[in-house]
Short mmCIF file of N, CA, C and O in Angstrom, two decimals:
data_model
loop_
_atom_site.label_atom_id
_atom_site.label_comp_id
_atom_site.label_asym_id
_atom_site.label_seq_id
_atom_site.Cartn_x
_atom_site.Cartn_y
_atom_site.Cartn_z
N MET A 844 158.41 19.50 228.31
CA MET A 844 158.72 19.43 226.91
C MET A 844 160.24 19.55 226.76
O MET A 844 160.83 20.55 227.12
N ASP A 845 160.84 18.50 226.24
CA ASP A 845 162.29 18.50 226.05
C ASP A 845 162.59 18.46 224.55
O ASP A 845 162.52 17.40 223.92
N LEU A 846 162.92 19.61 224.00
CA LEU A 846 163.24 19.69 222.58
C LEU A 846 164.71 19.44 222.31
O LEU A 846 165.10 19.21 221.16
N THR A 847 165.53 19.45 223.35
CA THR A 847 166.97 19.40 223.16
C THR A 847 167.44 18.07 222.58
O THR A 847 168.46 18.02 221.92
N ARG A 848 166.70 16.99 222.82
CA ARG A 848 167.16 15.70 222.31
C ARG A 848 167.07 15.62 220.79
O ARG A 848 167.62 14.71 220.18
N HIS A 849 166.36 16.56 220.16
CA HIS A 849 166.24 16.58 218.71
C HIS A 849 167.21 17.57 218.06
O HIS A 849 167.23 17.68 216.85
N LEU A 850 167.99 18.25 218.87
CA LEU A 850 168.90 19.27 218.34
C LEU A 850 170.29 18.69 218.12
O LEU A 850 170.71 17.79 218.84
N PRO A 851 171.02 19.25 217.15
CA PRO A 851 172.39 18.80 216.96
C PRO A 851 173.25 19.20 218.16
O PRO A 851 172.98 20.21 218.83
N HIS A 852 174.26 18.41 218.44
CA HIS A 852 175.17 18.73 219.55
C HIS A 852 175.91 20.03 219.22
O HIS A 852 176.28 20.25 218.06
N PRO A 853 176.12 20.90 220.22
CA PRO A 853 176.81 22.17 219.96
C PRO A 853 178.20 22.01 219.35
O PRO A 853 178.72 22.95 218.74
N ASP A 854 178.81 20.83 219.51
CA ASP A 854 180.12 20.60 218.88
C ASP A 854 180.02 20.62 217.36
O ASP A 854 181.01 20.85 216.67
N HIS A 855 178.85 20.37 216.84
CA HIS A 855 178.61 20.43 215.39
C HIS A 855 178.14 21.86 215.10
O HIS A 855 176.94 22.11 214.93
N VAL A 856 179.10 22.76 215.04
CA VAL A 856 178.81 24.20 215.08
C VAL A 856 177.86 24.64 213.97
O VAL A 856 176.88 25.34 214.23
N ALA A 857 178.13 24.27 212.74
CA ALA A 857 177.28 24.75 211.63
C ALA A 857 175.84 24.28 211.81
O ALA A 857 174.90 25.08 211.65
N GLU A 858 175.67 23.02 212.17
CA GLU A 858 174.33 22.50 212.37
C GLU A 858 173.66 23.14 213.59
O GLU A 858 172.46 23.44 213.57
N ALA A 859 174.44 23.36 214.64
CA ALA A 859 173.89 23.97 215.85
C ALA A 859 173.43 25.41 215.59
O ALA A 859 172.35 25.81 216.02
N LEU A 860 174.23 26.17 214.84
CA LEU A 860 173.85 27.56 214.54
C LEU A 860 172.64 27.60 213.62
O LEU A 860 171.75 28.45 213.78
N ALA A 861 172.56 26.69 212.69
CA ALA A 861 171.38 26.62 211.82
C ALA A 861 170.14 26.28 212.65
O ALA A 861 169.05 26.81 212.40
N ALA A 862 170.31 25.43 213.64
CA ALA A 862 169.19 25.09 214.52
C ALA A 862 168.74 26.30 215.33
O ALA A 862 167.54 26.50 215.54
N VAL A 863 169.68 27.12 215.77
CA VAL A 863 169.34 28.34 216.52
C VAL A 863 168.48 29.26 215.66
O VAL A 863 167.45 29.77 216.11
N VAL A 864 168.88 29.44 214.42
CA VAL A 864 168.10 30.30 213.51
C VAL A 864 166.70 29.73 213.32
O VAL A 864 165.70 30.45 213.40
N ALA A 865 166.60 28.44 213.08
CA ALA A 865 165.30 27.80 212.87
C ALA A 865 164.42 27.92 214.12
O ALA A 865 163.22 28.18 214.02
N LEU A 866 165.01 27.73 215.28
CA LEU A 866 164.24 27.83 216.52
C LEU A 866 163.74 29.25 216.76
O LEU A 866 162.60 29.44 217.20
N ARG A 867 164.58 30.25 216.46
CA ARG A 867 164.13 31.65 216.62
C ARG A 867 162.97 31.96 215.69
O ARG A 867 162.00 32.61 216.07
N GLN A 868 163.08 31.51 214.44
CA GLN A 868 162.00 31.76 213.48
C GLN A 868 160.72 31.06 213.94
O GLN A 868 159.64 31.64 213.88
N PHE A 869 160.85 29.82 214.38
CA PHE A 869 159.68 29.09 214.85
C PHE A 869 159.07 29.78 216.07
O PHE A 869 157.85 29.95 216.15
N ALA A 870 159.91 30.19 217.02
CA ALA A 870 159.41 30.84 218.23
C ALA A 870 158.69 32.15 217.90
O ALA A 870 157.62 32.44 218.46
N ASP A 871 159.23 32.93 216.98
CA ASP A 871 158.58 34.18 216.58
C ASP A 871 157.21 33.91 215.96
O ASP A 871 156.23 34.60 216.28
N GLN A 872 157.14 32.93 215.08
CA GLN A 872 155.87 32.61 214.43
C GLN A 872 154.87 32.04 215.44
O GLN A 872 153.68 32.39 215.41
N TYR A 873 155.34 31.20 216.34
CA TYR A 873 154.46 30.60 217.36
C TYR A 873 153.93 31.68 218.29
O TYR A 873 152.73 31.70 218.63
N GLU A 874 154.80 32.60 218.69
CA GLU A 874 154.40 33.70 219.56
C GLU A 874 153.36 34.57 218.86
O GLU A 874 152.36 34.97 219.46
N ALA A 875 153.59 34.88 217.59
CA ALA A 875 152.65 35.73 216.85
C ALA A 875 151.27 35.08 216.78
O ALA A 875 150.25 35.75 216.97
N ARG A 876 151.23 33.79 216.52
CA ARG A 876 149.93 33.10 216.46
C ARG A 876 149.24 33.11 217.82
O ARG A 876 148.04 33.35 217.92
N ALA A 877 150.00 32.84 218.87
CA ALA A 877 149.41 32.80 220.21
C ALA A 877 148.91 34.19 220.64
O ALA A 877 147.82 34.32 221.21
N VAL A 878 149.69 35.22 220.36
CA VAL A 878 149.29 36.58 220.75
C VAL A 878 148.08 37.02 219.94
O VAL A 878 147.15 37.64 220.48
N THR A 879 148.06 36.71 218.66
CA THR A 879 146.90 37.05 217.83
C THR A 879 145.63 36.41 218.39
O THR A 879 144.59 37.07 218.53
N LEU A 880 145.71 35.15 218.74
CA LEU A 880 144.55 34.47 219.33
C LEU A 880 144.18 35.06 220.68
O LEU A 880 142.99 35.22 221.00
N ALA A 881 145.18 35.39 221.49
CA ALA A 881 144.90 35.99 222.80
C ALA A 881 144.16 37.32 222.62
O ALA A 881 143.18 37.59 223.33
N LEU A 882 144.61 38.13 221.67
CA LEU A 882 143.95 39.41 221.43
C LEU A 882 142.51 39.21 220.95
O LEU A 882 141.60 39.92 221.37
N LYS A 883 142.30 38.22 220.07
CA LYS A 883 140.95 37.93 219.59
C LYS A 883 140.04 37.46 220.71
O LYS A 883 138.83 37.65 220.67
N GLN A 884 140.64 36.81 221.73
CA GLN A 884 139.87 36.32 222.86
C GLN A 884 139.70 37.38 223.95
O GLN A 884 139.13 37.11 224.99
N GLY A 885 140.22 38.58 223.69
CA GLY A 885 140.02 39.68 224.62
C GLY A 885 141.08 39.88 225.68
O GLY A 885 140.87 40.63 226.64
N TRP A 886 142.21 39.19 225.54
CA TRP A 886 143.28 39.39 226.52
C TRP A 886 143.79 40.82 226.41
O TRP A 886 143.87 41.38 225.32
N SER A 887 144.16 41.38 227.54
CA SER A 887 144.77 42.71 227.56
C SER A 887 146.27 42.58 227.30
O SER A 887 146.85 41.49 227.44
N TRP A 888 146.89 43.70 226.94
CA TRP A 888 148.35 43.70 226.77
C TRP A 888 149.04 43.37 228.08
O TRP A 888 150.10 42.73 228.09
N ALA A 889 148.46 43.78 229.20
CA ALA A 889 149.05 43.46 230.51
C ALA A 889 149.05 41.95 230.75
O ALA A 889 150.03 41.38 231.25
N GLN A 890 147.95 41.28 230.39
CA GLN A 890 147.88 39.82 230.56
C GLN A 890 148.87 39.10 229.64
O GLN A 890 149.53 38.14 230.04
N ILE A 891 148.94 39.55 228.40
CA ILE A 891 149.86 38.95 227.44
C ILE A 891 151.30 39.14 227.92
O ILE A 891 152.11 38.20 227.90
N ALA A 892 151.61 40.34 228.35
CA ALA A 892 152.97 40.63 228.83
C ALA A 892 153.33 39.75 230.02
O ALA A 892 154.44 39.20 230.08
N GLU A 893 152.42 39.61 230.96
CA GLU A 893 152.69 38.77 232.13
C GLU A 893 152.93 37.32 231.70
O GLU A 893 153.86 36.67 232.18
N ALA A 894 152.13 36.82 230.76
CA ALA A 894 152.30 35.44 230.30
C ALA A 894 153.64 35.24 229.59
O ALA A 894 154.23 34.16 229.66
N LEU A 895 154.10 36.27 228.90
CA LEU A 895 155.36 36.18 228.18
C LEU A 895 156.57 36.52 229.05
O LEU A 895 157.72 36.36 228.62
N GLY A 896 156.31 37.04 230.25
CA GLY A 896 157.41 37.39 231.15
C GLY A 896 158.14 38.66 230.77
O GLY A 896 159.34 38.80 231.02
N VAL A 897 157.40 39.59 230.15
CA VAL A 897 157.98 40.88 229.78
C VAL A 897 157.07 41.99 230.28
O VAL A 897 155.97 41.74 230.75
N THR A 898 157.53 43.23 230.13
CA THR A 898 156.67 44.35 230.54
C THR A 898 155.59 44.57 229.49
O THR A 898 155.72 44.16 228.33
N LYS A 899 154.52 45.24 229.91
CA LYS A 899 153.43 45.56 228.99
C LYS A 899 153.95 46.40 227.83
O LYS A 899 153.59 46.17 226.68
N GLN A 900 154.82 47.33 228.14
CA GLN A 900 155.37 48.20 227.10
C GLN A 900 156.20 47.40 226.09
O GLN A 900 156.11 47.62 224.89
N ALA A 901 156.99 46.46 226.60
CA ALA A 901 157.83 45.65 225.71
C ALA A 901 156.97 44.77 224.81
O ALA A 901 157.24 44.64 223.62
N ALA A 902 155.93 44.17 225.38
CA ALA A 902 155.05 43.32 224.59
C ALA A 902 154.33 44.14 223.52
O ALA A 902 154.27 43.74 222.36
N HIS A 903 153.82 45.29 223.90
CA HIS A 903 153.09 46.12 222.95
C HIS A 903 154.01 46.63 221.85
O HIS A 903 153.65 46.62 220.67
N ARG A 904 155.21 47.06 222.23
CA ARG A 904 156.17 47.59 221.26
C ARG A 904 156.54 46.52 220.23
O ARG A 904 156.63 46.78 219.04
N ARG A 905 156.75 45.30 220.69
CA ARG A 905 157.22 44.23 219.81
C ARG A 905 156.10 43.56 219.01
O ARG A 905 156.32 43.07 217.91
N LEU A 906 154.86 43.57 219.56
CA LEU A 906 153.81 42.75 218.95
C LEU A 906 152.56 43.51 218.54
O LEU A 906 151.61 42.90 218.04
N SER A 907 152.52 44.82 218.75
CA SER A 907 151.29 45.57 218.47
C SER A 907 150.90 45.54 216.99
O SER A 907 149.74 45.73 216.66
N HIS A 908 151.85 45.27 216.11
CA HIS A 908 151.52 45.20 214.68
C HIS A 908 150.54 44.05 214.39
O HIS A 908 149.88 44.03 213.36
N LEU A 909 150.42 43.10 215.31
CA LEU A 909 149.52 41.97 215.13
C LEU A 909 148.06 42.36 215.35
O LEU A 909 147.16 41.62 214.98
N HIS A 910 147.84 43.50 215.95
CA HIS A 910 146.50 43.91 216.38
C HIS A 910 145.84 44.86 215.38
O HIS A 910 145.00 45.63 215.74
N ARG A 911 146.25 44.83 214.13
CA ARG A 911 145.68 45.77 213.15
C ARG A 911 144.70 45.09 212.24
O ARG A 911 144.61 43.95 212.07
#
């Protein structure tokens, strides 16, 4: 998946920084949806953390609000 061809060139600073903000917001929302579904399917925090490339503690600290 190559998303970079749709992004403004970094020389266009204002557009590039706006793209960074949009990508972060999209990534956060996408992650929340995926983690919510993983939890509903019975994934453990250890499995989710491994898939995200973070520690179990980091995943739980950042995303545990999704499990309420």
